[in-house]
Short mmCIF file of C-alpha atoms in Angstrom, two decimals:
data_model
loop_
_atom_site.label_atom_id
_atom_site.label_comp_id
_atom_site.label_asym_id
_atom_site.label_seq_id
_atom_site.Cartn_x
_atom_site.Cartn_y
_atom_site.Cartn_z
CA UNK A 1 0.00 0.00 0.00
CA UNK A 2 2.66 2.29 0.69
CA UNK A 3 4.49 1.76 -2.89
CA UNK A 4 1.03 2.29 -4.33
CA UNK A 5 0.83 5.60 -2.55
CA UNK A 6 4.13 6.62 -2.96
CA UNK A 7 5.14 6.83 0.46
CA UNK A 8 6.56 5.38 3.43
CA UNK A 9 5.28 2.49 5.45
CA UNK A 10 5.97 5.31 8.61
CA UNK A 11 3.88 7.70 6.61
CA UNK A 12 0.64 5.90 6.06
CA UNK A 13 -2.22 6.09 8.47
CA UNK A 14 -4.33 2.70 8.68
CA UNK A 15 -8.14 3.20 10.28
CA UNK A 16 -9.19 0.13 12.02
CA UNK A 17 -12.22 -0.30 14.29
CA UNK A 18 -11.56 -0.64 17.67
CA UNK A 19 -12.09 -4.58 18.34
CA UNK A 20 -11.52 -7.59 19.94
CA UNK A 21 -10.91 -9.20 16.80
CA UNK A 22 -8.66 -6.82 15.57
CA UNK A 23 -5.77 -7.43 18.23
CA UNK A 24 -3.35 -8.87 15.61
CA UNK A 25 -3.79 -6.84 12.99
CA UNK A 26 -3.13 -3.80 14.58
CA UNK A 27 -0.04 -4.99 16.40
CA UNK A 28 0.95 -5.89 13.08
CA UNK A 29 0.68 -2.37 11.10
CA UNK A 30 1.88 -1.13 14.43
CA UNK A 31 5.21 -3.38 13.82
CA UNK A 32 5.54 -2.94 9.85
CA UNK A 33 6.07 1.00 11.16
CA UNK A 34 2.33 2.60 10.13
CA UNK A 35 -0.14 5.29 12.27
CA UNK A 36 -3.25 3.58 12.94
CA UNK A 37 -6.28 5.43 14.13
CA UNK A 38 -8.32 3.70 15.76
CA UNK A 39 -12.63 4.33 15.61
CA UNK A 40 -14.91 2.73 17.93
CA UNK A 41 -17.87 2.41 14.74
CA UNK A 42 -18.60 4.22 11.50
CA UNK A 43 -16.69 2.73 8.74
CA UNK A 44 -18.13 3.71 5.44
CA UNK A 45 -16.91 7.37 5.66
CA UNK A 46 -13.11 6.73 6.38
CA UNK A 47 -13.08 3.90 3.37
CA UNK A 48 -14.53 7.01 1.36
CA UNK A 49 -11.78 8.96 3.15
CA UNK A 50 -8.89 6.73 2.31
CA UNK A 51 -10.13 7.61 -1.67
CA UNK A 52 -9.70 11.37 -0.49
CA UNK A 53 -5.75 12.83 -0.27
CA UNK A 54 -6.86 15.78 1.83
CA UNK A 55 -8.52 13.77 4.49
CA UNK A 56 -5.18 12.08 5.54
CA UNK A 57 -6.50 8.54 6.01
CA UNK A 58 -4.76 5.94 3.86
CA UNK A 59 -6.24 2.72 4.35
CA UNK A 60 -9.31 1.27 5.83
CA UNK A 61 -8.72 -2.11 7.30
CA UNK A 62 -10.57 -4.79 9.35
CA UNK A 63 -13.51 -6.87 9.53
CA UNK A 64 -16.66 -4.84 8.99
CA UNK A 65 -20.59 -5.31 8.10
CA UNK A 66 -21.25 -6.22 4.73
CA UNK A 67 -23.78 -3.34 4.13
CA UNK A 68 -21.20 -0.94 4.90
CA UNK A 69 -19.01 -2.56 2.68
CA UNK A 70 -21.19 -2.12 -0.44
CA UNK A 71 -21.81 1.68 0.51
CA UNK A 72 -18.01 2.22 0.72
CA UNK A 73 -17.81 0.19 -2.78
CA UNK A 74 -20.26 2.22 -4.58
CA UNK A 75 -18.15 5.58 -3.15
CA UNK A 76 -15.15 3.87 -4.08
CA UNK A 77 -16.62 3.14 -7.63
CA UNK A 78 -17.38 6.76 -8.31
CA UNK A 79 -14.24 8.00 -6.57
CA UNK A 80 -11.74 5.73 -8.85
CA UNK A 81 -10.92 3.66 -5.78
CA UNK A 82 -10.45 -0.07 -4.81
CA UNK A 83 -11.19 -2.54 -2.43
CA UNK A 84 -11.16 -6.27 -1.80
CA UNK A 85 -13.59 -7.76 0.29
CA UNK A 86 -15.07 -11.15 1.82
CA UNK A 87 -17.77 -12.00 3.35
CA UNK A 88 -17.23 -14.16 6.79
CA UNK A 89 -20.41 -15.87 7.54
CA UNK A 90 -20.83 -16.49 11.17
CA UNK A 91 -23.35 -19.37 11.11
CA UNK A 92 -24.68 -21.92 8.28
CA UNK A 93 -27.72 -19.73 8.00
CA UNK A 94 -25.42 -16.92 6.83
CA UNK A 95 -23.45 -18.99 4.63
CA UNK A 96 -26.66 -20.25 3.42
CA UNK A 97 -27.74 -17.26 2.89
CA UNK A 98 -25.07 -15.91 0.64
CA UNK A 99 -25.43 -19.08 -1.34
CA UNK A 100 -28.98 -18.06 -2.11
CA UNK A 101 -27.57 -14.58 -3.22
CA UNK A 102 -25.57 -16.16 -5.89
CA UNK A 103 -22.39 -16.57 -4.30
CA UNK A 104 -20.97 -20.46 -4.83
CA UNK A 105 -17.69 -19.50 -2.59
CA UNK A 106 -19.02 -17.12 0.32
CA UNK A 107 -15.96 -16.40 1.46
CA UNK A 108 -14.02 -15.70 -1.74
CA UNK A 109 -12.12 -12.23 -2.49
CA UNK A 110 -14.85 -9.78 -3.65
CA UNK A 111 -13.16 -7.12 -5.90
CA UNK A 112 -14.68 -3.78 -6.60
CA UNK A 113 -15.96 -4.92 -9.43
CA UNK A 114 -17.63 -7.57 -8.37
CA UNK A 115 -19.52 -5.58 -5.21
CA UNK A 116 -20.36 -2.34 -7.91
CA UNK A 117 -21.11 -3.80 -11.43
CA UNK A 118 -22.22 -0.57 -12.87
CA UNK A 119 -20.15 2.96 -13.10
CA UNK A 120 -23.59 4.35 -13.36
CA UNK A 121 -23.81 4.80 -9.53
CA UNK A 122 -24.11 7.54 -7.18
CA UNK A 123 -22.84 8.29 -3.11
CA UNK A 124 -24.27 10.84 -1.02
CA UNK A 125 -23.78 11.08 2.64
CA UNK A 126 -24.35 14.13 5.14
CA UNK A 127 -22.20 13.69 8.69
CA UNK A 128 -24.15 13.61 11.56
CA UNK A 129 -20.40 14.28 13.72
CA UNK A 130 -17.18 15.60 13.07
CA UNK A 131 -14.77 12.94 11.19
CA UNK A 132 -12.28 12.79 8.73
CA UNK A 133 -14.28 13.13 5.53
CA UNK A 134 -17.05 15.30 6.61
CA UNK A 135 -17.68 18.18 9.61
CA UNK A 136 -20.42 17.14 11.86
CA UNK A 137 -24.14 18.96 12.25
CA UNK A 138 -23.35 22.58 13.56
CA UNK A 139 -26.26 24.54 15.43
CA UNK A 140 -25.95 28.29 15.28
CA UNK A 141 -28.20 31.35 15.88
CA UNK A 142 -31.32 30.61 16.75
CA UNK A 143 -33.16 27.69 14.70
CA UNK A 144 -30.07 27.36 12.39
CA UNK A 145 -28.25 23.96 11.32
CA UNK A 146 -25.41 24.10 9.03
CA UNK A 147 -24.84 20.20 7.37
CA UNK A 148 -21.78 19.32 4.80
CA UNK A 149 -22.29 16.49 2.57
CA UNK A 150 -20.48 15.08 -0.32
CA UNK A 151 -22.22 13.56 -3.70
CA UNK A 152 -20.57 11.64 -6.22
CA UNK A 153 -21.13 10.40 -9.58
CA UNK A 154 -19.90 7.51 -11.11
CA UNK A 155 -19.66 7.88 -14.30
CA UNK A 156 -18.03 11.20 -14.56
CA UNK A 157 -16.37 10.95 -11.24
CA UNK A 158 -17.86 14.17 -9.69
CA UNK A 159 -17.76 14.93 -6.56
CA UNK A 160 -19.25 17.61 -4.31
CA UNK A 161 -19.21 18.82 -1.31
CA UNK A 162 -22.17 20.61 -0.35
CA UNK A 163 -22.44 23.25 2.91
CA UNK A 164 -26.26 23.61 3.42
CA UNK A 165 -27.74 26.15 6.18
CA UNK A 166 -31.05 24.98 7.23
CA UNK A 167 -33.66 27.28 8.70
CA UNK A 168 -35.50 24.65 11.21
CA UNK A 169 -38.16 26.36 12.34
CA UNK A 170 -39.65 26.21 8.31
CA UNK A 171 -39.34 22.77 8.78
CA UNK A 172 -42.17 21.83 10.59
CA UNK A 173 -42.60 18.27 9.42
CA UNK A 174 -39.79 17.43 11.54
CA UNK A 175 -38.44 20.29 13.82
CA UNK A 176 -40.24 20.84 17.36
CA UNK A 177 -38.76 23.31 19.38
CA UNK A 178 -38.29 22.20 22.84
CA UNK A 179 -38.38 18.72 22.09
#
């Protein structure tokens, strides 16, 4: 990964979610010389990140849920990323149930490819809290929210980020003062 970014193994930052079951593998970057940053949940956003230069994240790694995995492909996609990925069934009703999806070896390496078929795809996401790729919900003034988001497009690889200032109080469907 380092070669592929062009720097050193010292230089890259690895995100890994803070788990049991990721002992080893962070002792291991930890050895081979890389940062890790460690998150306690929230993965799609700093696998988009890692697709990002500014953002400073260089590598999602780890055992994650396979929904956020196919939201971080589909960013990836439209980004010009990559990712490998497979599936760990827990149980023989999860295995079975990726055999019913189509997949005759669950736990084979999934390629970006094979978890986005289509360029024709889009991303959007809006963060809730501060992180790496996007600035949390701010409140300001009275009745004010400020939200950053980022959309992108597959096939022309466009990507925006969008600063929105919501005025809550005309939002009545969902905004009670008080509450």
């Amino acid at each position: 990964m380092a070669q592929a970014k062009g720097k050193d193994i010292s230089d890259l930052t690895v995100v890994i979610l803070d788990r049991e079951r990721h002992r080893q593998l962070i002792q291991e970057c930890r050895d081979a010389g890389a940062r890790i940053k460690l998150i306690s949940d929230g993965d799609v956003a700093p696998a988009v990140a890692a697709a990002i230069d500014e953002t400073g994240v260089d590598i999602l790694w780890g055992i994650g849920g396979a929904p956020e995995g196919v939201l971080a492909a589909a960013a990836l996609k439209c980004l010009g990323g990559d990712m490998q990925a497979r599936l760990k069934p827990q149980n023989e009703e999860e295995y079975a149930r990726c055999k019913a999806m189509g997949l005759s070896d669950p736990e084979q390496v999934l390629t970006l490819d094979d978890l986005v078929k289509s360029d024709d795809v889009y991303f959007a996401a809006t963060g809730i809290t501060d992180g790496d790729l996007l600035r949390g919900v701010r409140y300001s003034g009275r009745n004010v929210a400020t939200t950053h988001s980022i959309a992108l497009r597959g096939t022309t690889g466009t990507v925006r980020f969008i600063e929105a200032t919501h005025q809550l109080d005309r939002k009545p469907h969902w905004y009670r003062p008080g509450a």
